[in-house]
């Protein structure tokens, strides 16, 4: 089963004439492969490239400096915000930098990372994720604003992941409603199909990967698939990926 590609384009605007057509394509992808590529998504190449450059510079910092940055971000973040750094020795020493709500409030600049870049990227991903959830609502024949009106604050998490050569991550599903993933040019992400086979989600220039998580699967009673996926990196140099996890209505499980 090939992974479909969906062009968002004008459907990024609420009330666009062909938004329902795009929404139906998104719904079919969520029901079948569970993964899709999205293009014309409104995130500029410049912003994506700058975010990957920032991730590379962050992981290249000496560990002592990186931990100081982590502590400073968490100390200055708004309530609920934090930056975590984890080295997963069990999976081949992959590294994860996770930002929890850090750039919704007033955390100050944290050299040597660009606060302006992080804020711009997070806000762009929030806009895209909210619009995708509106299209999901249309695909379910619900009012476009259904998920916007769920009780509680939306939950968003940004991660920057670095996989050294031959490192990976075991099969798992994502807890949130929706994942929007930016990949570098190294393949490694695989999704499990109904027959148990693993399908490689090849990186595509200018495309983001979108897939439902556990929350959306529960809300649709399993109609939209939260598929198991894993990382099996065979690249000769580190692989970077930047997933953004989003759930509207933080009080809804």
XYZ file of N, CA and C in Angstrom:
759
model
N 0.851 -1.193 0.000
C 0.000 0.000 0.000
C 0.887 1.244 0.000
N 0.853 2.024 -1.068
C 1.681 3.236 -1.107
C 1.171 4.291 -0.134
N 2.078 5.131 0.315
C 1.700 6.233 1.201
C 1.250 7.403 0.333
N 0.011 7.867 0.510
C -0.507 8.921 -0.374
C 0.133 10.273 -0.092
N 0.075 11.131 -1.093
C 0.546 12.509 -0.959
C -0.639 13.439 -1.189
N -0.819 14.403 -0.283
C -1.964 15.307 -0.325
C -1.462 16.742 -0.422
N -1.921 17.454 -1.437
C -1.554 18.861 -1.619
C -2.577 19.720 -0.885
N -2.109 20.460 0.117
C -3.023 21.288 0.898
C -3.363 22.584 0.170
N -2.361 23.366 -0.188
C -2.585 24.567 -0.981
C -3.648 25.485 -0.410
N -4.654 25.790 -1.225
C -5.696 26.727 -0.821
C -6.536 26.199 0.337
N -6.524 24.886 0.546
C -7.308 24.306 1.643
C -6.783 24.712 3.012
N -5.621 25.358 3.059
C -5.120 25.879 4.332
C -6.008 26.995 4.863
N -6.766 27.623 3.986
C -7.664 28.704 4.404
C -9.042 28.136 4.719
N -9.593 28.523 5.866
C -10.931 28.066 6.221
C -11.940 28.547 5.180
N -12.854 27.658 4.838
C -13.882 28.012 3.872
C -13.438 27.931 2.430
N -12.229 27.418 2.170
C -11.746 27.300 0.793
C -12.668 26.380 -0.007
N -12.880 26.679 -1.299
C -13.840 25.916 -2.102
C -13.580 24.412 -2.134
N -12.301 23.991 -2.227
C -12.027 22.559 -2.328
C -11.490 21.976 -1.018
N -11.747 22.648 0.101
C -11.270 22.135 1.387
C -11.876 20.768 1.695
N -13.146 20.575 1.367
C -13.792 19.293 1.663
C -13.170 18.157 0.848
N -12.795 18.455 -0.392
C -12.131 17.444 -1.221
C -10.800 17.030 -0.601
N -10.026 18.001 -0.156
C -8.754 17.706 0.504
C -8.997 16.958 1.810
N -10.022 17.367 2.551
C -10.353 16.704 3.813
C -10.699 15.240 3.594
N -11.450 14.947 2.547
C -11.812 13.556 2.264
C -10.576 12.727 1.936
N -9.633 13.304 1.190
C -8.387 12.597 0.890
C -7.602 12.329 2.168
N -7.588 13.302 3.067
C -6.911 13.118 4.351
C -7.596 12.018 5.154
N -8.928 12.000 5.142
C -9.657 10.965 5.859
C -9.364 9.575 5.328
N -9.305 9.430 4.010
C -8.978 8.128 3.411
C -7.588 7.679 3.847
N -6.634 8.598 3.852
C -5.279 8.262 4.295
C -5.268 7.813 5.749
N -6.026 8.502 6.598
C -6.077 8.145 8.019
C -6.720 6.778 8.234
N -7.653 6.401 7.367
C -8.336 5.116 7.493
C -7.519 3.962 6.942
N -6.674 4.207 5.973
C -5.994 3.125 5.263
C -4.522 3.016 5.674
N -3.661 3.751 5.020
C -2.228 3.664 5.338
C -1.914 4.222 6.715
N -2.739 5.172 7.186
C -2.473 5.801 8.478
C -1.402 6.871 8.415
N -0.674 6.936 7.332
C 0.377 7.936 7.118
C 0.124 8.612 5.778
N 0.506 9.870 5.674
C 0.470 10.538 4.373
C 1.533 11.620 4.340
N 1.910 11.992 3.127
C 2.737 13.172 2.915
C 1.808 14.352 2.664
N 2.176 15.528 3.151
C 1.455 16.738 2.778
C 2.440 17.715 2.141
N 2.005 18.322 1.058
C 2.792 19.333 0.360
C 1.987 20.627 0.300
N 2.638 21.702 -0.113
C 2.019 23.039 -0.093
C 1.348 23.273 1.264
N 2.128 23.021 2.298
C 1.624 23.026 3.676
C 1.806 24.360 4.386
N 2.417 25.309 3.727
C 2.567 26.633 4.314
C 3.805 26.829 5.163
N 4.615 25.780 5.349
C 5.876 25.907 6.091
C 6.981 26.097 5.058
N 7.622 27.235 5.066
C 8.597 27.545 4.019
C 9.840 26.673 4.137
N 10.502 26.469 2.988
C 11.771 25.739 2.995
C 12.786 26.434 3.889
N 12.792 27.758 3.868
C 13.746 28.502 4.691
C 13.533 28.206 6.174
N 12.276 28.164 6.610
C 11.995 27.899 8.020
C 12.373 26.474 8.391
N 12.060 25.511 7.527
C 12.428 24.119 7.791
C 13.943 23.949 7.827
N 14.630 24.518 6.842
C 16.088 24.387 6.800
C 16.736 25.027 8.021
N 16.207 26.168 8.446
C 16.752 26.836 9.630
C 16.531 25.999 10.881
N 15.402 25.297 10.959
C 15.144 24.466 12.127
C 16.086 23.266 12.166
N 16.352 22.669 11.020
C 17.311 21.567 10.984
C 18.720 22.059 11.317
N 19.086 23.238 10.838
C 20.396 23.799 11.181
C 20.505 24.036 12.676
N 19.417 24.525 13.276
C 19.400 24.741 14.722
C 19.551 23.421 15.467
N 18.842 22.378 15.000
C 18.940 21.067 15.645
C 20.364 20.531 15.571
N 20.993 20.656 14.402
C 22.370 20.179 14.270
C 23.297 20.908 15.233
N 23.146 22.220 15.311
C 24.024 22.988 16.200
C 23.779 22.618 17.657
N 22.529 22.325 18.004
C 22.222 21.951 19.383
C 22.882 20.637 19.751
N 22.808 19.649 18.859
C 23.383 18.341 19.164
C 24.906 18.347 19.089
N 25.473 19.339 18.417
C 26.930 19.427 18.333
C 27.549 20.137 19.532
N 26.720 20.726 20.379
C 27.246 21.377 21.577
C 27.901 20.358 22.500
N 28.939 20.736 23.227
C 29.455 19.855 24.278
C 28.343 19.521 25.267
N 28.341 18.308 25.771
C 27.244 17.859 26.639
C 27.055 18.777 27.839
N 28.141 19.304 28.398
C 28.028 20.182 29.567
C 27.271 21.459 29.207
N 27.602 22.038 28.051
C 26.926 23.260 27.611
C 25.461 22.971 27.314
N 25.205 21.839 26.680
C 23.828 21.496 26.334
C 22.965 21.350 27.583
N 23.506 20.715 28.609
C 22.736 20.551 29.841
C 22.483 21.899 30.514
N 23.441 22.823 30.423
C 23.217 24.165 30.970
C 22.077 24.866 30.239
N 22.027 24.696 28.913
C 20.945 25.288 28.135
C 19.609 24.689 28.545
N 19.565 23.369 28.698
C 18.336 22.683 29.110
C 17.827 23.250 30.431
N 18.723 23.405 31.391
C 18.327 23.914 32.707
C 17.833 25.354 32.613
N 18.494 26.166 31.784
C 18.105 27.569 31.664
C 16.742 27.713 31.007
N 16.502 26.947 29.935
C 15.208 27.017 29.257
C 14.087 26.629 30.207
N 14.268 25.527 30.928
C 13.228 25.056 31.844
C 12.981 26.070 32.952
N 14.042 26.696 33.441
C 13.894 27.659 34.537
C 13.168 28.922 34.093
N 13.307 29.300 32.817
C 12.711 30.550 32.341
C 11.433 30.340 31.537
N 11.042 29.096 31.336
C 9.851 28.810 30.534
C 8.585 29.179 31.290
N 7.503 29.459 30.563
C 6.219 29.706 31.221
C 5.721 28.447 31.910
N 4.684 28.583 32.714
C 4.152 27.441 33.454
C 3.806 26.306 32.490
N 4.249 25.105 32.845
C 4.011 23.953 31.990
C 5.091 23.735 30.951
N 6.005 24.690 30.795
C 7.052 24.570 29.799
C 8.280 23.886 30.362
N 8.980 23.185 29.490
C 10.220 22.529 29.902
C 10.982 22.093 28.660
N 12.276 21.902 28.825
C 13.123 21.321 27.789
C 13.823 20.127 28.405
N 13.663 18.967 27.806
C 14.289 17.749 28.300
C 15.300 17.240 27.279
N 16.383 16.681 27.784
C 17.392 16.052 26.935
C 17.581 14.627 27.427
N 17.406 13.668 26.516
C 17.511 12.258 26.887
C 18.440 11.565 25.904
N 19.357 10.761 26.431
C 20.180 9.881 25.616
C 19.710 8.464 25.875
N 19.202 7.803 24.823
C 18.635 6.464 24.966
C 19.713 5.431 24.664
N 20.407 4.982 25.695
C 21.482 4.017 25.508
C 20.961 2.693 24.962
N 19.745 2.316 25.344
C 19.202 1.018 24.948
C 18.966 0.935 23.445
N 18.668 2.060 22.813
C 18.343 2.022 21.383
C 19.502 2.499 20.515
N 20.700 2.452 21.033
C 21.845 2.828 20.234
C 22.267 4.258 20.423
N 21.982 4.807 21.603
C 22.417 6.156 21.976
C 21.774 7.240 21.129
N 20.529 7.023 20.698
C 19.814 8.119 20.046
C 19.577 9.221 21.068
N 19.551 10.456 20.599
C 19.370 11.606 21.488
C 18.077 12.327 21.141
N 17.389 12.793 22.184
C 16.127 13.490 21.990
C 16.137 14.778 22.795
N 15.844 15.886 22.137
C 15.582 17.154 22.810
C 14.095 17.433 22.662
N 13.385 17.547 23.785
C 11.936 17.703 23.769
C 11.550 19.021 24.409
N 10.767 19.814 23.683
C 10.284 21.096 24.188
C 8.797 20.989 24.490
N 8.434 21.248 25.747
C 7.043 21.227 26.164
C 6.556 22.663 26.340
N 5.754 23.152 25.412
C 5.070 24.439 25.555
C 6.026 25.609 25.838
N 7.278 25.517 25.467
C 8.255 26.526 25.880
C 8.056 27.868 25.189
N 7.491 27.875 24.022
C 7.478 29.102 23.242
C 6.077 29.663 23.064
N 5.155 29.241 23.929
C 3.835 29.853 23.955
C 3.838 31.082 24.853
N 4.760 31.129 25.792
C 4.804 32.240 26.733
C 6.057 33.061 26.565
N 6.659 33.467 27.680
C 7.679 34.485 27.595
C 9.086 34.063 27.922
N 9.465 32.832 27.627
C 10.838 32.431 27.901
C 11.797 33.313 27.109
N 12.851 33.765 27.756
C 13.781 34.678 27.113
C 14.737 33.968 26.183
N 15.554 34.706 25.436
C 16.513 34.104 24.521
C 17.488 33.198 25.262
N 17.828 32.085 24.632
C 18.718 31.119 25.265
C 19.865 30.824 24.311
N 20.947 31.607 24.328
C 22.090 31.329 23.464
C 22.624 29.935 23.768
N 23.193 29.224 22.782
C 23.394 29.676 21.413
C 22.254 29.302 20.473
N 21.111 28.923 20.992
C 19.969 28.606 20.138
C 19.168 29.873 19.873
N 18.531 29.923 18.742
C 17.760 31.099 18.358
C 16.337 30.995 18.883
N 16.023 31.828 19.870
C 14.660 31.857 20.396
C 13.683 32.250 19.294
N 14.050 33.213 18.456
C 13.163 33.659 17.381
C 12.865 32.524 16.408
N 13.881 31.734 16.067
C 13.677 30.609 15.152
C 12.748 29.564 15.768
N 13.003 29.204 17.018
C 12.166 28.201 17.670
C 10.724 28.673 17.755
N 10.546 29.910 18.131
C 9.187 30.447 18.263
C 8.470 30.457 16.908
N 9.167 30.881 15.863
C 8.561 30.915 14.531
C 8.171 29.517 14.072
N 9.036 28.548 14.334
C 8.754 27.181 13.888
C 7.584 26.581 14.659
N 7.588 26.738 15.976
C 6.502 26.193 16.790
C 5.170 26.822 16.400
N 5.142 28.119 16.222
C 3.886 28.775 15.874
C 3.401 28.361 14.482
N 4.330 28.163 13.544
C 3.939 27.685 12.216
C 3.358 26.280 12.300
N 3.962 25.433 13.121
C 3.456 24.076 13.289
C 2.103 24.063 13.999
N 1.917 24.966 14.945
C 0.610 25.067 15.603
C -0.475 25.446 14.597
N -0.187 26.425 13.756
C -1.172 26.832 12.748
C -1.521 25.676 11.819
N -0.492 24.974 11.361
C -0.723 23.858 10.449
C -1.497 22.741 11.138
N -1.116 22.405 12.367
C -1.781 21.312 13.083
C -3.248 21.630 13.343
N -3.527 22.866 13.733
C -4.926 23.261 13.949
C -5.728 23.147 12.662
N -5.138 23.570 11.549
C -5.851 23.472 10.281
C -6.055 22.015 9.880
N -5.060 21.183 10.087
C -5.212 19.764 9.773
C -6.339 19.139 10.586
N -6.455 19.516 11.854
C -7.541 18.980 12.671
C -8.899 19.494 12.193
N -8.946 20.703 11.650
C -10.195 21.195 11.055
C -10.556 20.369 9.821
N -9.552 20.014 9.027
C -9.801 19.163 7.865
C -10.209 17.760 8.296
N -9.613 17.263 9.375
C -10.033 15.968 9.924
C -11.509 16.013 10.300
N -11.925 17.103 10.943
C -13.339 17.245 11.309
C -14.227 17.191 10.069
N -13.855 17.904 9.015
C -14.633 17.867 7.777
C -14.680 16.464 7.197
N -13.569 15.743 7.293
C -13.531 14.382 6.748
C -14.479 13.450 7.488
N -14.782 13.774 8.735
C -15.709 12.986 9.550
C -17.140 13.511 9.454
N -17.351 14.462 8.535
C -18.660 15.101 8.345
C -19.127 15.807 9.616
N -18.171 16.422 10.284
C -18.434 17.235 11.465
C -18.209 18.701 11.108
N -18.746 19.623 11.906
C -18.442 21.033 11.675
C -16.933 21.278 11.721
N -16.475 22.172 10.886
C -15.042 22.428 10.729
C -14.359 22.781 12.045
N -15.060 23.456 12.943
C -14.466 23.959 14.180
C -14.623 22.989 15.351
N -15.058 21.750 15.101
C -15.364 20.799 16.181
C -14.216 20.653 17.168
N -13.020 20.391 16.678
C -11.890 20.140 17.578
C -11.389 21.423 18.229
N -11.642 22.573 17.598
C -11.258 23.848 18.209
C -12.025 24.098 19.497
N -13.207 23.499 19.619
C -14.089 23.783 20.748
C -14.006 22.749 21.861
N -13.067 21.813 21.768
C -12.903 20.846 22.850
C -12.446 21.562 24.118
N -12.858 21.073 25.293
C -12.467 21.739 26.543
C -10.984 21.567 26.837
N -10.414 22.556 27.512
C -9.008 22.493 27.901
C -8.098 23.081 26.839
N -6.877 23.386 27.268
C -5.883 23.944 26.361
C -5.289 22.845 25.489
N -5.014 23.195 24.242
C -4.341 22.252 23.355
C -2.949 21.924 23.899
N -2.487 20.718 23.612
C -1.169 20.265 24.044
C -0.280 20.143 22.811
N 0.899 20.745 22.861
C 1.843 20.636 21.755
C 3.226 20.312 22.293
N 3.915 19.431 21.589
C 5.260 19.008 21.979
C 6.133 18.986 20.730
N 7.279 19.650 20.790
C 8.242 19.634 19.693
C 9.452 18.821 20.117
N 9.851 17.895 19.266
C 11.062 17.122 19.536
C 12.048 17.272 18.393
N 13.319 17.262 18.751
C 14.391 17.172 17.776
C 15.161 15.903 18.112
N 15.245 14.981 17.142
C 15.847 13.678 17.394
C 17.069 13.482 16.517
N 18.104 12.933 17.138
C 19.341 12.636 16.419
C 19.647 11.154 16.592
N 19.739 10.444 15.459
C 20.053 9.017 15.476
C 21.455 8.824 14.915
N 22.412 8.394 15.740
C 23.738 8.080 15.213
C 23.644 6.947 14.194
N 24.681 6.753 13.371
C 24.646 5.675 12.387
C 24.263 4.340 13.022
N 23.322 3.651 12.373
C 22.843 2.323 12.780
C 22.005 2.332 14.053
N 21.684 3.501 14.594
C 20.784 3.551 15.750
C 19.344 3.603 15.266
N 18.420 3.315 16.167
C 17.011 3.341 15.798
C 16.125 3.408 17.019
N 14.828 3.263 16.795
C 13.836 3.271 17.865
C 12.867 2.130 17.604
N 12.519 1.391 18.663
C 11.628 0.253 18.505
C 10.214 0.705 18.163
N 9.390 -0.244 17.731
C 8.032 0.052 17.291
C 7.210 0.673 18.410
N 6.411 1.679 18.054
C 5.581 2.379 19.027
C 4.487 3.140 18.282
N 3.515 3.634 19.022
C 2.539 4.581 18.480
C 2.690 5.886 19.248
N 2.137 6.961 18.688
C 2.221 8.269 19.340
C 0.947 8.538 20.126
N 1.087 9.143 21.294
C -0.044 9.312 22.200
C -0.991 10.423 21.770
N -0.474 11.469 21.156
C -1.297 12.639 20.873
C -2.254 12.392 19.703
N -3.032 13.402 19.350
C -4.009 13.261 18.269
C -3.349 13.214 16.900
N -2.310 14.016 16.708
C -1.736 14.181 15.377
C -0.237 14.407 15.491
N 0.507 13.803 14.575
C 1.946 14.040 14.471
C 2.248 14.645 13.109
N 3.037 15.719 13.116
C 3.516 16.346 11.878
C 5.039 16.267 11.916
N 5.614 15.543 10.979
C 7.032 15.191 11.035
C 7.810 15.783 9.874
N 8.932 16.425 10.210
C 9.912 16.843 9.212
C 11.100 15.893 9.290
N 11.524 15.347 8.148
C 12.666 14.433 8.094
C 13.805 15.077 7.308
N 15.037 14.711 7.661
C 16.136 15.095 6.787
C 16.167 14.116 5.605
N 17.256 14.081 4.847
C 17.279 13.281 3.619
C 17.648 11.829 3.853
N 17.842 11.419 5.109
C 18.181 10.030 5.402
C 16.918 9.224 5.686
N 16.736 8.112 4.990
C 15.603 7.230 5.259
C 15.822 6.505 6.585
N 14.745 5.960 7.128
C 14.842 5.210 8.381
C 13.491 4.960 9.016
N 12.537 5.869 8.808
C 11.207 5.701 9.381
C 10.451 4.610 8.630
N 9.831 3.692 9.373
C 9.034 2.621 8.796
C 7.701 2.523 9.523
N 6.635 2.218 8.777
C 5.302 2.054 9.349
C 4.831 0.629 9.071
N 4.162 0.027 10.055
C 3.712 -1.360 9.922
C 2.325 -1.417 9.282
N 2.212 -2.203 8.224
C 0.955 -2.372 7.513
C 0.151 -3.534 8.112
N -1.064 -3.731 7.601
C -1.956 -4.750 8.158
C -1.389 -6.157 8.039
N -0.574 -6.411 7.013
C 0.000 -7.746 6.829
C 1.252 -7.971 7.656
N 1.592 -6.992 8.506
C 2.765 -7.121 9.361
C 4.051 -6.629 8.736
N 4.017 -6.330 7.442
C 5.213 -5.847 6.767
C 5.471 -4.385 7.122
N 6.746 -4.004 7.027
C 7.144 -2.634 7.341
C 7.417 -1.874 6.050
N 6.775 -0.719 5.926
C 6.897 0.122 4.742
C 7.740 1.347 5.079
N 8.773 1.592 4.290
C 9.640 2.747 4.523
C 8.938 4.040 4.114
N 8.973 5.007 5.011
C 8.419 6.333 4.719
C 9.582 7.188 4.220
N 9.812 7.127 2.927
C 10.971 7.791 2.332
C 10.876 9.309 2.502
N 11.989 9.963 2.803
C 11.974 11.431 2.820
C 11.656 11.975 1.433
N 10.850 13.032 1.399
C 10.521 13.695 0.141
C 10.782 15.182 0.281
N 11.450 15.722 -0.701
C 11.794 17.145 -0.683
C 10.529 17.991 -0.576
N 10.494 18.858 0.425
C 9.385 19.786 0.580
C 8.130 19.216 1.202
N 8.129 17.920 1.527
C 6.935 17.286 2.086
C 7.105 17.033 3.578
N 6.004 17.125 4.301
C 5.948 16.720 5.698
C 5.149 15.427 5.790
N 5.411 14.649 6.832
C 4.675 13.410 7.076
C 3.645 13.674 8.168
N 2.407 13.263 7.932
C 1.318 13.464 8.891
C 0.684 12.117 9.197
N 0.410 11.868 10.486
C -0.315 10.638 10.828
C -1.076 10.803 12.135
N -2.212 10.100 12.276
C -2.980 10.151 13.519
C -2.229 9.470 14.651
N -2.495 9.930 15.873
C -1.980 9.278 17.062
C -3.092 8.570 17.817
N -2.751 8.082 18.997
C -3.696 7.282 19.778
C -4.964 8.052 20.129
N -4.829 9.342 20.455
C -6.002 10.115 20.866
C -7.027 10.195 19.741
N -6.584 10.513 18.527
C -7.511 10.609 17.405
C -8.109 9.246 17.075
N -7.326 8.196 17.220
C -7.857 6.855 16.993
C -8.976 6.533 17.983
N -8.778 6.922 19.248
C -9.836 6.692 20.242
C -11.080 7.510 19.923
N -10.883 8.774 19.566
C -12.029 9.647 19.289
C -12.856 9.133 18.112
N -12.200 8.446 17.167
C -12.913 7.926 15.995
C -13.211 6.435 16.140
N -13.030 5.896 17.340
C -13.301 4.481 17.632
C -12.532 3.552 16.687
N -11.292 3.927 16.429
C -10.415 3.097 15.621
C -10.544 3.289 14.124
N -11.456 4.124 13.694
C -11.615 4.359 12.255
C -10.351 4.971 11.667
N -9.775 5.958 12.360
C -8.522 6.550 11.926
C -7.394 5.856 12.673
N -6.412 5.374 11.927
C -5.443 4.409 12.425
C -4.227 5.081 13.048
N -3.940 4.687 14.282
C -2.673 5.071 14.903
C -1.730 3.892 14.716
N -0.980 3.917 13.656
C -0.172 2.756 13.281
C 1.163 2.730 14.023
N 1.606 1.509 14.301
C 2.940 1.321 14.867
C 3.978 1.743 13.834
N 5.017 2.401 14.313
C 6.112 2.795 13.439
C 7.419 2.695 14.212
N 8.510 2.658 13.492
C 9.825 2.494 14.108
C 10.859 3.221 13.262
N 12.064 3.292 13.802
C 13.184 3.877 13.059
C 14.292 2.840 12.967
N 14.733 2.589 11.756
C 15.858 1.680 11.506
C 16.847 2.426 10.619
N 17.718 3.170 11.266
C 18.635 4.034 10.528
C 19.868 3.252 10.094
N 20.148 3.265 8.799
C 21.351 2.612 8.275
C 22.301 3.621 7.637
N 22.032 4.895 7.839
C 22.867 5.938 7.241
C 24.268 5.917 7.849
N 25.221 6.425 7.088
C 26.597 6.481 7.560
C 26.878 7.746 8.354
N 25.903 8.622 8.452
C 26.032 9.826 9.262
C 24.748 9.999 10.068
N 24.755 10.819 11.113
C 23.563 10.950 11.965
C 22.326 11.364 11.169
N 21.182 10.820 11.581
C 19.890 11.152 10.971
C 19.133 12.072 11.915
N 18.545 13.133 11.374
C 17.759 14.070 12.172
C 16.296 14.012 11.758
N 15.412 14.067 12.734
C 13.993 14.248 12.444
C 13.403 15.172 13.495
N 12.350 15.885 13.105
C 11.739 16.876 13.992
C 10.228 16.654 13.987
N 9.721 15.831 14.907
C 8.275 15.638 14.997
C 7.617 16.696 15.878
N 6.402 17.065 15.497
C 5.580 17.974 16.285
C 4.298 17.228 16.624
N 4.041 17.071 17.922
C 2.875 16.327 18.398
C 1.811 17.317 18.866
N 0.573 17.077 18.444
C -0.489 18.043 18.739
C -1.764 17.329 19.155
N -2.394 17.853 20.213
C -3.712 17.389 20.644
C -4.561 18.592 21.022
N -5.680 18.809 20.347
C -6.606 19.850 20.791
C -7.346 19.375 22.027
N -7.731 20.292 22.883
C -8.528 19.904 24.040
C -7.764 19.028 25.010
N -6.888 19.635 25.801
C -6.044 18.871 26.707
C -6.805 18.076 27.745
N -8.083 18.399 27.989
C -8.864 17.673 28.986
C -9.564 16.460 28.400
N -9.477 16.267 27.098
C -10.172 15.162 26.439
C -9.197 14.019 26.231
N -9.562 12.837 26.692
C -8.702 11.666 26.558
C -9.292 10.694 25.529
